[in-house]
């Protein structure tokens, strides 16, 4: 049987929310993927807290479209200068931590940024980083950047 038995390519998943720290983490992930011949999957997760329904948010507010615009802007930017890098993006309606943990199931590395604005232990990692570090199915790199400071 003939087929294209392409060798397994490693996969790096990077979480992005549009914040400066997530963009710094994405840049790191792109460099690492390029160096290791890995595919890069960029995940943008969003969840509309129930409080928004009570706050009277406009019916035309569309966080999924907002996240898609973030990906549409940054994927070509991150591809620039990495000619052989294979980059794809996914917008997922879910809390970011669980969405990234789920995306880590078939990944070789999960990369997230950290602003570190939460509870005492979260100050070092951030709440999403802490969730990923304790639940992911692969190694996790929490990229700490001073861009959000």
XYZ file of C-alpha atoms in Angstrom, residues 5-99:
95
model
C 3.991 8.351 5.380
C 5.023 11.770 6.515
C 7.078 11.460 9.688
C 5.501 12.678 12.889
C 6.046 16.398 13.303
C 6.240 17.659 16.839
C 3.515 20.105 17.820
C 3.685 23.180 20.014
C 0.450 24.753 21.243
C 0.500 28.415 22.249
C -2.321 30.178 24.067
C -3.063 33.758 23.077
C -5.477 36.376 24.360
C -4.036 39.461 22.673
C -2.235 40.704 25.792
C 1.401 41.734 25.472
C 2.525 38.792 27.630
C 0.657 36.281 25.463
C 2.195 37.816 22.340
C 5.676 37.524 23.865
C 4.933 33.863 24.646
C 3.709 33.378 21.067
C 6.953 34.842 19.702
C 8.943 32.426 21.880
C 6.776 29.494 20.762
C 7.249 30.417 17.089
C 11.036 30.551 17.462
C 11.028 27.198 19.275
C 8.748 25.613 16.676
C 10.968 26.910 13.897
C 14.118 25.587 15.591
C 12.640 22.150 16.262
C 10.653 21.671 13.046
C 7.418 21.636 15.032
C 3.986 22.672 13.904
C 2.605 25.642 15.843
C -1.062 25.697 16.848
C -2.236 29.004 18.285
C -5.308 28.741 20.503
C -7.477 31.692 21.415
C -10.093 30.760 24.002
C -12.889 32.970 25.185
C -15.691 32.654 27.663
C -18.429 35.147 28.328
C -19.002 35.243 32.089
C -22.661 35.105 33.121
C -22.339 38.536 34.754
C -22.346 40.041 31.261
C -25.945 38.941 30.761
C -26.890 40.913 33.841
C -24.829 43.931 32.805
C -26.874 44.530 29.670
C -24.070 44.011 27.160
C -25.123 44.889 23.625
C -26.510 42.052 21.501
C -23.947 42.797 18.811
C -21.016 42.115 21.177
C -19.251 39.083 19.721
C -16.202 37.866 21.672
C -15.657 34.979 19.238
C -15.206 37.463 16.389
C -12.940 39.586 18.565
C -10.723 36.577 19.269
C -10.747 35.595 15.590
C -9.550 39.111 14.706
C -6.696 38.710 17.210
C -5.661 35.461 15.521
C -6.143 36.871 12.017
C -3.828 39.741 12.913
C -1.092 37.835 14.755
C -0.794 34.601 12.750
C 0.626 36.337 9.640
C 2.821 38.482 11.898
C 4.278 35.433 13.607
C 4.715 33.621 10.287
C 6.875 36.480 8.980
C 10.532 35.514 9.180
C 9.743 31.847 9.771
C 9.394 30.598 6.203
C 9.184 26.889 7.026
C 6.944 27.245 10.068
C 3.504 25.658 9.772
C 1.073 27.757 11.830
C -2.630 27.191 12.378
C -5.083 28.891 14.694
C -8.159 27.842 16.625
C -10.788 29.918 18.395
C -12.450 27.945 21.176
C -15.430 28.922 23.309
C -14.270 27.822 26.745
C -12.421 29.010 29.781
C -8.783 29.445 28.661
C -7.207 26.979 31.126
C -9.364 23.969 30.259
C -9.269 24.811 26.536
